[in-house]
Amino acid sequence: RKEVEQDPGPFNVPEGATVAFNCTYSNSASQSFFWYRQDCRKEPKLLMSVYSSGNEDGRFTAQLNRASQYISLLIRDSKLSDSATYLCVVNTGFQKLVFGTGTRLLVSP
Amino acid sequence: DTAVSQTPKYLVTQMGNDKSIKCEQNLGHDTMYWYKQDSKKFLKIMFSYNNKELIINETVPNRFSPKSPDKAHLNLHINSLELGDSAVYFCASSQRDRGIEEQYFGPGTRLTVT
């Protein structure tokens, strides 16, 4: 089983749509969780951290369910500029981040 | 000013050659990393250095040898290149006491081995 699993997509949505991505992780001792964004042929960049209480940053909402070892990212009112690959990332506690393979989002006009 | 820079951006070489990739960060971070992203876009850590000391070595073939002359630089030398080494190599940095999640990545080096 992979340490971090994501649906690779692509998710094709129209502008203005709401879209949700899910991620599961296998190591119950994992300490912290994040979403990174990677544009085509670019480097990954931190989008937001994920907390058990849930956190929101503008149109983006992240949620963590430790009991189910499940992380989610919700994007409301999708923009064309949201088109990218979204990487679920887990800090397993061994001083390293483990990246999921990413979920590709395509937002169309 | 580029925070994390890598050279070269593209590298095309033949099997069996030896090549190096350089990385520099001007963020004042104390920890640097090398990642490999393969053709399936899977990003996996290879090495991590903290203040020039190797702290993570993820079962990478010993043809790969990182070197950190100072905490702002982390270079990667690859001997006897193989076809399977073709990938994008990303350098990253972070400040350890702020947690490792805030990693800043360089633009990547696209290595093609023919």
PDB file of C-alpha atoms in Angstrom:
ATOM      1  CA  ARG A   1       0.000   0.000   0.000  1.00  0.00           C
ATOM      2  CA  LYS A   2       1.307   3.471  -0.873  1.00  0.00           C
ATOM      3  CA  GLU A   3       1.998   5.783   2.033  1.00  0.00           C
ATOM      4  CA  VAL A   4      -0.150   8.525   0.530  1.00  0.00           C
ATOM      5  CA  GLU A   5      -2.858   7.789  -2.015  1.00  0.00           C
ATOM      6  CA  GLN A   6      -4.794  10.147  -4.217  1.00  0.00           C
ATOM      7  CA  ASP A   7      -7.138   9.826  -7.158  1.00  0.00           C
ATOM      8  CA  PRO A   8      -4.973  10.968 -10.091  1.00  0.00           C
ATOM      9  CA  GLY A   9      -7.914  12.473 -11.969  1.00  0.00           C
ATOM     10  CA  PRO A  10      -8.072  14.498 -14.090  1.00  0.00           C
ATOM     11  CA  PHE A  11     -11.035  16.313 -12.682  1.00  0.00           C
ATOM     12  CA  ASN A  12     -12.600  18.398 -15.447  1.00  0.00           C
ATOM     13  CA  VAL A  13     -14.853  21.126 -14.080  1.00  0.00           C
ATOM     14  CA  PRO A  14     -16.361  24.336 -15.456  1.00  0.00           C
ATOM     15  CA  GLU A  15     -15.468  27.704 -14.031  1.00  0.00           C
ATOM     16  CA  GLY A  16     -17.457  28.445 -10.915  1.00  0.00           C
ATOM     17  CA  ALA A  17     -17.834  24.806  -9.907  1.00  0.00           C
ATOM     18  CA  THR A  18     -16.994  23.359  -6.520  1.00  0.00           C
ATOM     19  CA  VAL A  19     -14.587  20.448  -6.562  1.00  0.00           C
ATOM     20  CA  ALA A  20     -13.261  18.204  -3.803  1.00  0.00           C
ATOM     21  CA  PHE A  21     -10.118  16.070  -3.650  1.00  0.00           C
ATOM     22  CA  ASN A  22      -9.459  13.279  -1.217  1.00  0.00           C
ATOM     23  CA  CYS A  23      -6.347  11.654   0.066  1.00  0.00           C
ATOM     24  CA  THR A  24      -5.618   8.778   2.431  1.00  0.00           C
ATOM     25  CA  TYR A  25      -2.427   8.016   4.305  1.00  0.00           C
ATOM     26  CA  SER A  26      -1.234   4.750   5.787  1.00  0.00           C
ATOM     27  CA  ASN A  27       0.965   5.780   8.707  1.00  0.00           C
ATOM     28  CA  SER A  28      -1.241   6.503  11.724  1.00  0.00           C
ATOM     29  CA  ALA A  29       1.715   8.158  13.470  1.00  0.00           C
ATOM     30  CA  SER A  30       1.925  10.879  10.809  1.00  0.00           C
ATOM     31  CA  GLN A  31       2.282  14.241  12.423  1.00  0.00           C
ATOM     32  CA  SER A  32       1.220  16.932  10.018  1.00  0.00           C
ATOM     33  CA  PHE A  33      -0.473  17.300   6.687  1.00  0.00           C
ATOM     34  CA  PHE A  34      -0.436  19.681   3.761  1.00  0.00           C
ATOM     35  CA  TRP A  35      -1.629  20.415   0.290  1.00  0.00           C
ATOM     36  CA  TYR A  36       0.906  21.538  -2.270  1.00  0.00           C
ATOM     37  CA  ARG A  37       0.126  22.788  -5.741  1.00  0.00           C
ATOM     38  CA  GLN A  38       2.210  22.007  -8.818  1.00  0.00           C
ATOM     39  CA  ASP A  39       1.635  23.760 -12.124  1.00  0.00           C
ATOM     40  CA  CYS A  40       2.630  22.036 -15.355  1.00  0.00           C
ATOM     41  CA  ARG A  41       6.430  21.832 -15.652  1.00  0.00           C
ATOM     42  CA  LYS A  42       6.901  23.892 -12.491  1.00  0.00           C
ATOM     43  CA  GLU A  43       7.992  23.229  -8.947  1.00  0.00           C
ATOM     44  CA  PRO A  44       5.576  22.310  -6.125  1.00  0.00           C
ATOM     45  CA  LYS A  45       4.490  25.134  -3.827  1.00  0.00           C
ATOM     46  CA  LEU A  46       2.825  24.960  -0.433  1.00  0.00           C
ATOM     47  CA  LEU A  47      -0.885  25.728  -0.754  1.00  0.00           C
ATOM     48  CA  MET A  48      -2.015  25.210   2.819  1.00  0.00           C
ATOM     49  CA  SER A  49      -1.577  23.183   5.951  1.00  0.00           C
ATOM     50  CA  VAL A  50      -4.350  20.858   7.114  1.00  0.00           C
ATOM     51  CA  TYR A  51      -5.619  20.789  10.693  1.00  0.00           C
ATOM     52  CA  SER A  52      -8.093  18.516  12.463  1.00  0.00           C
ATOM     53  CA  SER A  53     -10.338  21.474  13.122  1.00  0.00           C
ATOM     54  CA  GLY A  54     -10.402  22.272   9.430  1.00  0.00           C
ATOM     55  CA  ASN A  55      -9.007  25.418   7.947  1.00  0.00           C
ATOM     56  CA  GLU A  56     -10.020  27.783   5.241  1.00  0.00           C
ATOM     57  CA  ASP A  57      -8.065  30.115   3.017  1.00  0.00           C
ATOM     58  CA  GLY A  58     -10.330  32.067   0.713  1.00  0.00           C
ATOM     59  CA  ARG A  59     -11.973  29.627  -1.670  1.00  0.00           C
ATOM     60  CA  PHE A  60      -9.943  26.696  -0.323  1.00  0.00           C
ATOM     61  CA  THR A  61     -10.952  24.535   2.624  1.00  0.00           C
ATOM     62  CA  ALA A  62      -8.849  21.687   3.974  1.00  0.00           C
ATOM     63  CA  GLN A  63      -9.977  19.032   6.416  1.00  0.00           C
ATOM     64  CA  LEU A  64      -8.253  16.224   8.292  1.00  0.00           C
ATOM     65  CA  ASN A  65      -9.873  13.135   9.755  1.00  0.00           C
ATOM     66  CA  ARG A  66      -7.231  11.367  11.844  1.00  0.00           C
ATOM     67  CA  ALA A  67      -9.487   8.452  12.757  1.00  0.00           C
ATOM     68  CA  SER A  68     -10.038   7.607   9.093  1.00  0.00           C
ATOM     69  CA  GLN A  69      -6.563   8.778   8.018  1.00  0.00           C
ATOM     70  CA  TYR A  70      -8.199  10.915   5.422  1.00  0.00           C
ATOM     71  CA  ILE A  71      -7.479  14.429   4.136  1.00  0.00           C
ATOM     72  CA  SER A  72      -9.608  16.559   1.866  1.00  0.00           C
ATOM     73  CA  LEU A  73      -9.363  19.762  -0.117  1.00  0.00           C
ATOM     74  CA  LEU A  74     -12.417  21.670  -1.293  1.00  0.00           C
ATOM     75  CA  ILE A  75     -12.180  24.408  -3.901  1.00  0.00           C
ATOM     76  CA  ARG A  76     -15.186  26.670  -4.318  1.00  0.00           C
ATOM     77  CA  ASP A  77     -15.944  28.902  -7.293  1.00  0.00           C
ATOM     78  CA  SER A  78     -13.179  27.365  -9.413  1.00  0.00           C
ATOM     79  CA  LYS A  79     -11.092  29.694 -11.556  1.00  0.00           C
ATOM     80  CA  LEU A  80      -9.185  28.910 -14.710  1.00  0.00           C
ATOM     81  CA  SER A  81      -6.018  29.660 -12.756  1.00  0.00           C
ATOM     82  CA  ASP A  82      -6.805  26.808 -10.357  1.00  0.00           C
ATOM     83  CA  SER A  83      -5.872  24.322 -13.084  1.00  0.00           C
ATOM     84  CA  ALA A  84      -2.905  22.438 -11.669  1.00  0.00           C
ATOM     85  CA  THR A  85      -1.958  19.235  -9.898  1.00  0.00           C
ATOM     86  CA  TYR A  86      -2.746  19.156  -6.184  1.00  0.00           C
ATOM     87  CA  LEU A  87      -0.372  17.110  -4.080  1.00  0.00           C
ATOM     88  CA  CYS A  88      -1.382  15.651  -0.742  1.00  0.00           C
ATOM     89  CA  VAL A  89       1.641  15.684   1.558  1.00  0.00           C
ATOM     90  CA  VAL A  90       2.236  13.982   4.886  1.00  0.00           C
ATOM     91  CA  ASN A  91       4.963  14.502   7.464  1.00  0.00           C
ATOM     92  CA  THR A  92       5.538  10.956   8.696  1.00  0.00           C
ATOM     93  CA  GLY A  93       7.704  12.096  11.569  1.00  0.00           C
ATOM     94  CA  PHE A  94      10.991  10.874  10.177  1.00  0.00           C
ATOM     95  CA  GLN A  95      12.053  14.369   9.180  1.00  0.00           C
ATOM     96  CA  LYS A  96      10.679  13.901   5.708  1.00  0.00           C
ATOM     97  CA  LEU A  97       7.605  14.744   3.693  1.00  0.00           C
ATOM     98  CA  VAL A  98       5.863  12.022   1.712  1.00  0.00           C
ATOM     99  CA  PHE A  99       4.075  13.237  -1.385  1.00  0.00           C
ATOM    100  CA  GLY A 100       1.047  11.680  -3.029  1.00  0.00           C
ATOM    101  CA  THR A 101       1.108  11.309  -6.789  1.00  0.00           C
ATOM    102  CA  GLY A 102      -1.239  14.268  -7.128  1.00  0.00           C
ATOM    103  CA  THR A 103      -4.706  14.955  -8.460  1.00  0.00           C
ATOM    104  CA  ARG A 104      -4.909  16.883 -11.691  1.00  0.00           C
ATOM    105  CA  LEU A 105      -7.550  19.592 -11.970  1.00  0.00           C
ATOM    106  CA  LEU A 106      -8.618  21.152 -15.256  1.00  0.00           C
ATOM    107  CA  VAL A 107     -10.954  24.120 -15.059  1.00  0.00           C
ATOM    108  CA  SER A 108     -12.573  25.063 -18.350  1.00  0.00           C
ATOM    109  CA  PRO A 109     -14.360  28.266 -19.413  1.00  0.00           C
TER     110      PRO A 109
ATOM    111  CA  ASP B   1      15.821  37.311  -6.569  1.00  0.00           C
ATOM    112  CA  THR B   2      15.455  33.568  -6.908  1.00  0.00           C
ATOM    113  CA  ALA B   3      15.072  31.856  -3.534  1.00  0.00           C
ATOM    114  CA  VAL B   4      16.170  28.361  -4.588  1.00  0.00           C
ATOM    115  CA  SER B   5      18.072  28.057  -7.829  1.00  0.00           C
ATOM    116  CA  GLN B   6      19.292  25.024  -9.715  1.00  0.00           C
ATOM    117  CA  THR B   7      21.659  24.601 -12.624  1.00  0.00           C
ATOM    118  CA  PRO B   8      21.356  23.412 -15.252  1.00  0.00           C
ATOM    119  CA  LYS B   9      17.659  23.567 -16.006  1.00  0.00           C
ATOM    120  CA  TYR B  10      17.947  20.935 -18.730  1.00  0.00           C
ATOM    121  CA  LEU B  11      20.528  18.183 -19.047  1.00  0.00           C
ATOM    122  CA  VAL B  12      20.682  15.699 -21.910  1.00  0.00           C
ATOM    123  CA  THR B  13      23.419  13.111 -21.749  1.00  0.00           C
ATOM    124  CA  GLN B  14      24.290   9.578 -22.756  1.00  0.00           C
ATOM    125  CA  MET B  15      24.256   6.458 -20.662  1.00  0.00           C
ATOM    126  CA  GLY B  16      27.424   5.888 -18.731  1.00  0.00           C
ATOM    127  CA  ASN B  17      28.319   9.555 -18.369  1.00  0.00           C
ATOM    128  CA  ASP B  18      28.828  11.377 -15.062  1.00  0.00           C
ATOM    129  CA  LYS B  19      26.982  14.627 -14.419  1.00  0.00           C
ATOM    130  CA  SER B  20      26.370  17.121 -11.630  1.00  0.00           C
ATOM    131  CA  ILE B  21      23.443  19.341 -10.689  1.00  0.00           C
ATOM    132  CA  LYS B  22      23.966  22.364  -8.472  1.00  0.00           C
ATOM    133  CA  CYS B  23      21.563  23.942  -6.019  1.00  0.00           C
ATOM    134  CA  GLU B  24      21.775  27.152  -4.044  1.00  0.00           C
ATOM    135  CA  GLN B  25      19.315  28.822  -1.686  1.00  0.00           C
ATOM    136  CA  ASN B  26      19.445  32.397  -0.419  1.00  0.00           C
ATOM    137  CA  LEU B  27      16.703  32.012   2.193  1.00  0.00           C
ATOM    138  CA  GLY B  28      19.067  31.393   5.077  1.00  0.00           C
ATOM    139  CA  HIS B  29      17.571  27.932   5.600  1.00  0.00           C
ATOM    140  CA  ASP B  30      19.543  25.228   7.377  1.00  0.00           C
ATOM    141  CA  THR B  31      18.058  22.170   5.648  1.00  0.00           C
ATOM    142  CA  MET B  32      18.203  21.200   1.993  1.00  0.00           C
ATOM    143  CA  TYR B  33      16.756  18.305   0.026  1.00  0.00           C
ATOM    144  CA  TRP B  34      16.948  16.497  -3.277  1.00  0.00           C
ATOM    145  CA  TYR B  35      13.793  15.006  -4.753  1.00  0.00           C
ATOM    146  CA  LYS B  36      13.244  12.956  -7.890  1.00  0.00           C
ATOM    147  CA  GLN B  37      10.024  13.254  -9.883  1.00  0.00           C
ATOM    148  CA  ASP B  38       9.625  10.447 -12.367  1.00  0.00           C
ATOM    149  CA  SER B  39       7.594  10.231 -15.556  1.00  0.00           C
ATOM    150  CA  LYS B  40       4.486   9.345 -13.551  1.00  0.00           C
ATOM    151  CA  LYS B  41       4.913  12.588 -11.603  1.00  0.00           C
ATOM    152  CA  PHE B  42       5.685  10.773  -8.367  1.00  0.00           C
ATOM    153  CA  LEU B  43       7.835  13.060  -6.207  1.00  0.00           C
ATOM    154  CA  LYS B  44      10.121  11.167  -3.865  1.00  0.00           C
ATOM    155  CA  ILE B  45      12.780  12.379  -1.484  1.00  0.00           C
ATOM    156  CA  MET B  46      16.332  11.206  -2.132  1.00  0.00           C
ATOM    157  CA  PHE B  47      18.500  13.058   0.386  1.00  0.00           C
ATOM    158  CA  SER B  48      18.269  15.640   3.101  1.00  0.00           C
ATOM    159  CA  TYR B  49      21.053  17.687   4.684  1.00  0.00           C
ATOM    160  CA  ASN B  50      20.873  19.778   7.817  1.00  0.00           C
ATOM    161  CA  ASN B  51      23.760  22.201   8.354  1.00  0.00           C
ATOM    162  CA  LYS B  52      25.883  20.199   5.921  1.00  0.00           C
ATOM    163  CA  GLU B  53      25.129  16.930   7.705  1.00  0.00           C
ATOM    164  CA  LEU B  54      23.360  14.099   5.874  1.00  0.00           C
ATOM    165  CA  ILE B  55      20.163  13.208   7.724  1.00  0.00           C
ATOM    166  CA  ILE B  56      18.129  11.304   5.139  1.00  0.00           C
ATOM    167  CA  ASN B  57      19.369   8.882   2.506  1.00  0.00           C
ATOM    168  CA  GLU B  58      16.421   7.095   0.972  1.00  0.00           C
ATOM    169  CA  THR B  59      17.942   3.902  -0.413  1.00  0.00           C
ATOM    170  CA  VAL B  60      19.262   5.733  -3.415  1.00  0.00           C
ATOM    171  CA  PRO B  61      21.876   3.880  -5.529  1.00  0.00           C
ATOM    172  CA  ASN B  62      25.365   4.868  -4.533  1.00  0.00           C
ATOM    173  CA  ARG B  63      25.915   6.230  -8.029  1.00  0.00           C
ATOM    174  CA  PHE B  64      24.182   9.290  -6.576  1.00  0.00           C
ATOM    175  CA  SER B  65      26.377  11.331  -4.271  1.00  0.00           C
ATOM    176  CA  PRO B  66      25.193  14.555  -2.691  1.00  0.00           C
ATOM    177  CA  LYS B  67      27.626  17.141  -1.418  1.00  0.00           C
ATOM    178  CA  SER B  68      26.941  20.126   0.775  1.00  0.00           C
ATOM    179  CA  PRO B  69      29.913  22.506   0.911  1.00  0.00           C
ATOM    180  CA  ASP B  70      27.919  24.890   3.117  1.00  0.00           C
ATOM    181  CA  LYS B  71      24.345  25.158   4.277  1.00  0.00           C
ATOM    182  CA  ALA B  72      23.345  27.302   1.297  1.00  0.00           C
ATOM    183  CA  HIS B  73      24.477  24.761  -1.286  1.00  0.00           C
ATOM    184  CA  LEU B  74      23.603  21.160  -2.009  1.00  0.00           C
ATOM    185  CA  ASN B  75      24.948  19.559  -5.152  1.00  0.00           C
ATOM    186  CA  LEU B  76      24.130  16.183  -6.664  1.00  0.00           C
ATOM    187  CA  HIS B  77      26.640  14.150  -8.603  1.00  0.00           C
ATOM    188  CA  ILE B  78      25.519  11.143 -10.585  1.00  0.00           C
ATOM    189  CA  ASN B  79      27.954   8.538 -11.885  1.00  0.00           C
ATOM    190  CA  SER B  80      27.403   6.066 -14.705  1.00  0.00           C
ATOM    191  CA  LEU B  81      24.039   7.450 -15.726  1.00  0.00           C
ATOM    192  CA  GLU B  82      21.315   4.970 -16.652  1.00  0.00           C
ATOM    193  CA  LEU B  83      18.143   5.346 -18.707  1.00  0.00           C
ATOM    194  CA  GLY B  84      16.063   5.053 -15.532  1.00  0.00           C
ATOM    195  CA  ASP B  85      17.723   8.147 -14.117  1.00  0.00           C
ATOM    196  CA  SER B  86      15.746  10.271 -16.571  1.00  0.00           C
ATOM    197  CA  ALA B  87      13.478  12.439 -14.431  1.00  0.00           C
ATOM    198  CA  VAL B  88      13.079  15.919 -13.035  1.00  0.00           C
ATOM    199  CA  TYR B  89      15.281  16.543 -10.007  1.00  0.00           C
ATOM    200  CA  PHE B  90      14.112  19.172  -7.549  1.00  0.00           C
ATOM    201  CA  CYS B  91      16.151  20.808  -4.859  1.00  0.00           C
ATOM    202  CA  ALA B  92      14.308  22.247  -1.858  1.00  0.00           C
ATOM    203  CA  SER B  93      15.096  23.986   1.399  1.00  0.00           C
ATOM    204  CA  SER B  94      13.460  24.640   4.742  1.00  0.00           C
ATOM    205  CA  GLN B  95      14.247  25.979   8.178  1.00  0.00           C
ATOM    206  CA  ARG B  96      14.231  23.096  10.622  1.00  0.00           C
ATOM    207  CA  ASP B  97      12.966  24.957  13.663  1.00  0.00           C
ATOM    208  CA  ARG B  98       9.943  26.182  11.672  1.00  0.00           C
ATOM    209  CA  GLY B  99       8.935  22.661  10.762  1.00  0.00           C
ATOM    210  CA  ILE B 100       9.773  20.849   7.583  1.00  0.00           C
ATOM    211  CA  GLU B 101       6.492  21.483   5.814  1.00  0.00           C
ATOM    212  CA  GLU B 102       7.423  24.897   4.519  1.00  0.00           C
ATOM    213  CA  GLN B 103       9.723  23.596   1.866  1.00  0.00           C
ATOM    214  CA  TYR B 104      10.696  25.904  -0.955  1.00  0.00           C
ATOM    215  CA  PHE B 105      11.501  24.178  -4.201  1.00  0.00           C
ATOM    216  CA  GLY B 106      13.851  25.121  -6.973  1.00  0.00           C
ATOM    217  CA  PRO B 107      12.623  25.152 -10.592  1.00  0.00           C
ATOM    218  CA  GLY B 108      13.860  21.625 -11.249  1.00  0.00           C
ATOM    219  CA  THR B 109      16.481  20.070 -13.525  1.00  0.00           C
ATOM    220  CA  ARG B 110      15.063  17.949 -16.321  1.00  0.00           C
ATOM    221  CA  LEU B 111      17.549  15.128 -16.913  1.00  0.00           C
ATOM    222  CA  THR B 112      17.252  13.011 -20.039  1.00  0.00           C
ATOM    223  CA  VAL B 113      19.548  10.032 -20.441  1.00  0.00           C
ATOM    224  CA  THR B 114      19.769   8.601 -23.956  1.00  0.00           C
TER     225      THR B 114
END
